[in-house]
Coordinates of C-alpha atoms in Angstrom, one line a residue:
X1 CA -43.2 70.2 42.6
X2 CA -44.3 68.8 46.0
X3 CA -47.3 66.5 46.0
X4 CA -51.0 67.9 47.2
X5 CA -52.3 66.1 50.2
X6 CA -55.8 65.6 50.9
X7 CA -57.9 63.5 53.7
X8 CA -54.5 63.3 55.4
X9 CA -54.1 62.9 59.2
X10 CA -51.0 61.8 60.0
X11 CA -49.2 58.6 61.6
X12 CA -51.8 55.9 62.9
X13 CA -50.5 53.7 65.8
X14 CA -49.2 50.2 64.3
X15 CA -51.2 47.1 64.7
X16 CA -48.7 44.5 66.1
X17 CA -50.3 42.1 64.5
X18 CA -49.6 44.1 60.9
X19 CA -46.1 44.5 61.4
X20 CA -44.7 41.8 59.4
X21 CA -47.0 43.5 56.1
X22 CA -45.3 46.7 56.4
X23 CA -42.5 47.4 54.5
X24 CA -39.4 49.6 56.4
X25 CA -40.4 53.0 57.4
X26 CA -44.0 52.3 56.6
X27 CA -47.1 53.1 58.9
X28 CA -50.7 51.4 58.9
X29 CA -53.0 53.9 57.8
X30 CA -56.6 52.8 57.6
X31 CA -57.9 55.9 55.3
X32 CA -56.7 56.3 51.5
X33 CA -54.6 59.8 51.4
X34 CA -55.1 61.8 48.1
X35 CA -52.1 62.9 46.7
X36 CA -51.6 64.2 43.5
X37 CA -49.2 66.5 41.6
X38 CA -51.8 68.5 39.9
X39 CA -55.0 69.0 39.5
X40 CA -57.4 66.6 38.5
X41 CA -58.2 66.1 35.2
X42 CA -61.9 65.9 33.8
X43 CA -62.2 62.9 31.8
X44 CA -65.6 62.1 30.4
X45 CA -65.9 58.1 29.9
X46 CA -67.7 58.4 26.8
X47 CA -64.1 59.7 25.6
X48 CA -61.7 57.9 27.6
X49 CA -59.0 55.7 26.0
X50 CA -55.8 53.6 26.5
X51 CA -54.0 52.7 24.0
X52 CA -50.5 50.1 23.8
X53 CA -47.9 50.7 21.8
X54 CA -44.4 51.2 21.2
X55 CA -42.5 47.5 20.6
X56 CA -45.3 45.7 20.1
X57 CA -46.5 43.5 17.2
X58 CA -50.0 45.0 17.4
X59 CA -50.9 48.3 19.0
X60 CA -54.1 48.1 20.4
X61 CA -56.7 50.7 22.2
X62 CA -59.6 50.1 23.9
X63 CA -62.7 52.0 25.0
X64 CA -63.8 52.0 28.6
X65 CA -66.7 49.5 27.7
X66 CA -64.3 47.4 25.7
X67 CA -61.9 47.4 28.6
X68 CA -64.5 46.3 30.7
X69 CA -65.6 43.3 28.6
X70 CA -62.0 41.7 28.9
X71 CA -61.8 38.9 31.4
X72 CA -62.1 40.7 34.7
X73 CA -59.2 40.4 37.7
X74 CA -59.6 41.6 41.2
X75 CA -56.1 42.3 43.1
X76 CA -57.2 42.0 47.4
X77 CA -53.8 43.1 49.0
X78 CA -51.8 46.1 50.6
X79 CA -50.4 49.1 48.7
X80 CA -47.3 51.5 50.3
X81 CA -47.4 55.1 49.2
X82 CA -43.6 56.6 49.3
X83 CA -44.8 59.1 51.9
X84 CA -44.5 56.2 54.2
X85 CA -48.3 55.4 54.5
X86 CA -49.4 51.9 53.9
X87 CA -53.0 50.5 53.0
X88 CA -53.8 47.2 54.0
X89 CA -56.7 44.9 52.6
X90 CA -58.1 46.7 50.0
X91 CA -59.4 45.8 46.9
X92 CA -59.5 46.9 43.1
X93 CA -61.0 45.2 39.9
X94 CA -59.9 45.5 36.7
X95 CA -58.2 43.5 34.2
X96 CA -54.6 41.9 34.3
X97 CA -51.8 43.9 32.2
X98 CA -51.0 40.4 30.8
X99 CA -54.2 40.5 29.1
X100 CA -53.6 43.7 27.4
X101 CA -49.8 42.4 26.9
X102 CA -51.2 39.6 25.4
X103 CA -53.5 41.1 22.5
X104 CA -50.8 43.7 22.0
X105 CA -48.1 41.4 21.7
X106 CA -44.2 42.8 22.7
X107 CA -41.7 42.3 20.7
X108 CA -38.5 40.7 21.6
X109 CA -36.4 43.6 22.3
X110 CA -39.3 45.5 24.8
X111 CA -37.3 45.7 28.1
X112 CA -39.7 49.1 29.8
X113 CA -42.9 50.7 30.0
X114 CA -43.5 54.9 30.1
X115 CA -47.1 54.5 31.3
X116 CA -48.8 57.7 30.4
X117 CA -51.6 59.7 31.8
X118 CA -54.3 62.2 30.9
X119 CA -52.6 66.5 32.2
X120 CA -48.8 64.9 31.3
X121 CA -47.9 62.8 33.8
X122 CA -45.6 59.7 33.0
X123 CA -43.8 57.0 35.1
X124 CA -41.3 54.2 33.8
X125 CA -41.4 50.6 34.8
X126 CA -39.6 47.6 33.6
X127 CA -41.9 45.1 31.1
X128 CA -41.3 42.4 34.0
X129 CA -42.8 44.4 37.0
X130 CA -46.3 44.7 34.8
X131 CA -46.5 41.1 34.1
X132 CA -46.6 37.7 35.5
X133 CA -49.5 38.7 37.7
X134 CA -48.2 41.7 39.3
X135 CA -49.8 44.8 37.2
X136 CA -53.6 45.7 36.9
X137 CA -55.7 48.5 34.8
X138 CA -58.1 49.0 37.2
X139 CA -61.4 50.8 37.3
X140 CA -63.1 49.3 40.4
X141 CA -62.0 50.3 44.0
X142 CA -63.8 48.2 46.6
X143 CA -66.2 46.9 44.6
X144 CA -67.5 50.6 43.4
X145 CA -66.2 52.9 40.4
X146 CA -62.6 54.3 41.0
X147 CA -63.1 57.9 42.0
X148 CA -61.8 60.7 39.9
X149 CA -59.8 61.8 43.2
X150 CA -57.6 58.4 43.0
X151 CA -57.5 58.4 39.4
X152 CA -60.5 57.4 38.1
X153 CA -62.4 56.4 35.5
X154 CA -58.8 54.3 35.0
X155 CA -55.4 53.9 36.9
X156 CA -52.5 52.0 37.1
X157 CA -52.4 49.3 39.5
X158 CA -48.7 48.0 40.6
X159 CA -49.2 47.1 44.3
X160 CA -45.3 45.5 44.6
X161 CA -43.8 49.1 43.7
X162 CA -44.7 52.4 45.8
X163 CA -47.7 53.9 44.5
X164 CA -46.2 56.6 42.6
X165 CA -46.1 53.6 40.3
X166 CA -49.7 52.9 39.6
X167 CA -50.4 55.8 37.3
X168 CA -53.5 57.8 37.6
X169 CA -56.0 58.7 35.0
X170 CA -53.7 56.0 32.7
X171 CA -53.8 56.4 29.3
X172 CA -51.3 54.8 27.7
X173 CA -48.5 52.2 28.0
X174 CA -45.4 52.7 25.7
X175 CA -43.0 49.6 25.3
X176 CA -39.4 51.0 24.7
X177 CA -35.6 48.8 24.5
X178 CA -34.5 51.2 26.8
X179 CA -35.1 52.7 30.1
X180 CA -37.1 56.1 30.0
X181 CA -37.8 58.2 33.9
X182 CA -40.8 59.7 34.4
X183 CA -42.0 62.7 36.1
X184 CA -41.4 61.5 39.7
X185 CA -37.6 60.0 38.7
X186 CA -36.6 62.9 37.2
X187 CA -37.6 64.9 40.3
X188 CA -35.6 62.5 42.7
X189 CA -37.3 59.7 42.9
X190 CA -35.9 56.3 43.1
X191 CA -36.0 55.0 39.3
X192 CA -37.7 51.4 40.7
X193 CA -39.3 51.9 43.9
X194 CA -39.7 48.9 45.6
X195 CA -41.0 49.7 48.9
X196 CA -39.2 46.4 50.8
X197 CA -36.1 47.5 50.0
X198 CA -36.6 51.4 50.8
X199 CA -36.4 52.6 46.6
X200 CA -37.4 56.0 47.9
X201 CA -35.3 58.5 46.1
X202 CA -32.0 58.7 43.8
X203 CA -29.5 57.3 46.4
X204 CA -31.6 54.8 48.1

């Protein structure tokens, strides 16, 4: 299934002074391209949930008000979409996976993540690309509600790894002791994706 582009223009020339923030193969883009891989999902907020579980010592899941009352965290960086666009400078606000890590608790032998989304969608991650700093639940895009078109009320936010790895519409994260693709990696694409390193696709 090929990806549905929207508010997509094409290359934009690179900044000179940008080049050393984009990754190989990567262009500046100073919009937000909407790509999805299927319609979008309506999900009221009175409703919306995400739940931990898996190998953890306590699964835990929160409502979007109780997510919203954990200690807040802003990431203020770049983000590199596999179709080769990169965003620079942008900003989302949320709350640090560590903190949901932390109330959940892992158990020793949780290696991965399936993180899980409302209409299906899944994508795998290993437990230490979503802590130590480097993984948000974010709600906030810019200082305004995430919209529904870049997976609001909730997403995903894992800025290190192409973006295919910062699930929309996230409602779930699943610790496993094993490794477990997702929709995009059992399509082709690369089973880590880091964009510095060109993880594109199977091969890479």
């Amino acid at each position: 299934m090929s990806p549905v582009t929207r508010g997509f223009f094409g290359r934009r020339r690179l900044l000179p002074e940008l080049a050393d923030r984009l990754p190989p193969g990567q262009y500046y883009e100073p919009g937000f391209p909407v790509l999805t891989a299927g319609p979008t999902p309506g999900i009221d907020e009175r409703d919306y949930a995400l739940t931990v579980e898996g190998l953890v010592a306590a699964p835990r899941t929160w409502s979007l008000p109780e997510l919203r009352a954990l200690p807040p965290s802003v990431f203020d960086g770049d983000i590199h979409c596999v179709t080769k666009w990169s965003k620079l400078d942008t900003s989302f606000g949320g709350v640090s996976v560590d903190a949901l890590l932390e109330a959940a608790r892992p158990q020793a032998p949780a290696t991965h993540v399936v993180a899980g989304s409302y209409g299906g969608y899944t994508t795998n991650l290993p437990l230490d690309d979503l802590t130590g700093g480097r993984a948000w639940v974010v709600w906030e895009w810019e200082g305004q509600p995430l919209p529904r078109e870049h997976g609001g009320p909730v997403r995903l936010l894992v800025p290190h790894l192409y973006f295919w790895k910062s699930a929309k519409w996230l409602n779930g994260l699943r610790l496993l002791d094993h490794d477990e693709p997702g929709f995009w990696e059992i399509n082709g694409y690369h089973n880590h994706g880091d964009p510095w390193k060109e993880e594109r696709y199977w091969g890479d």
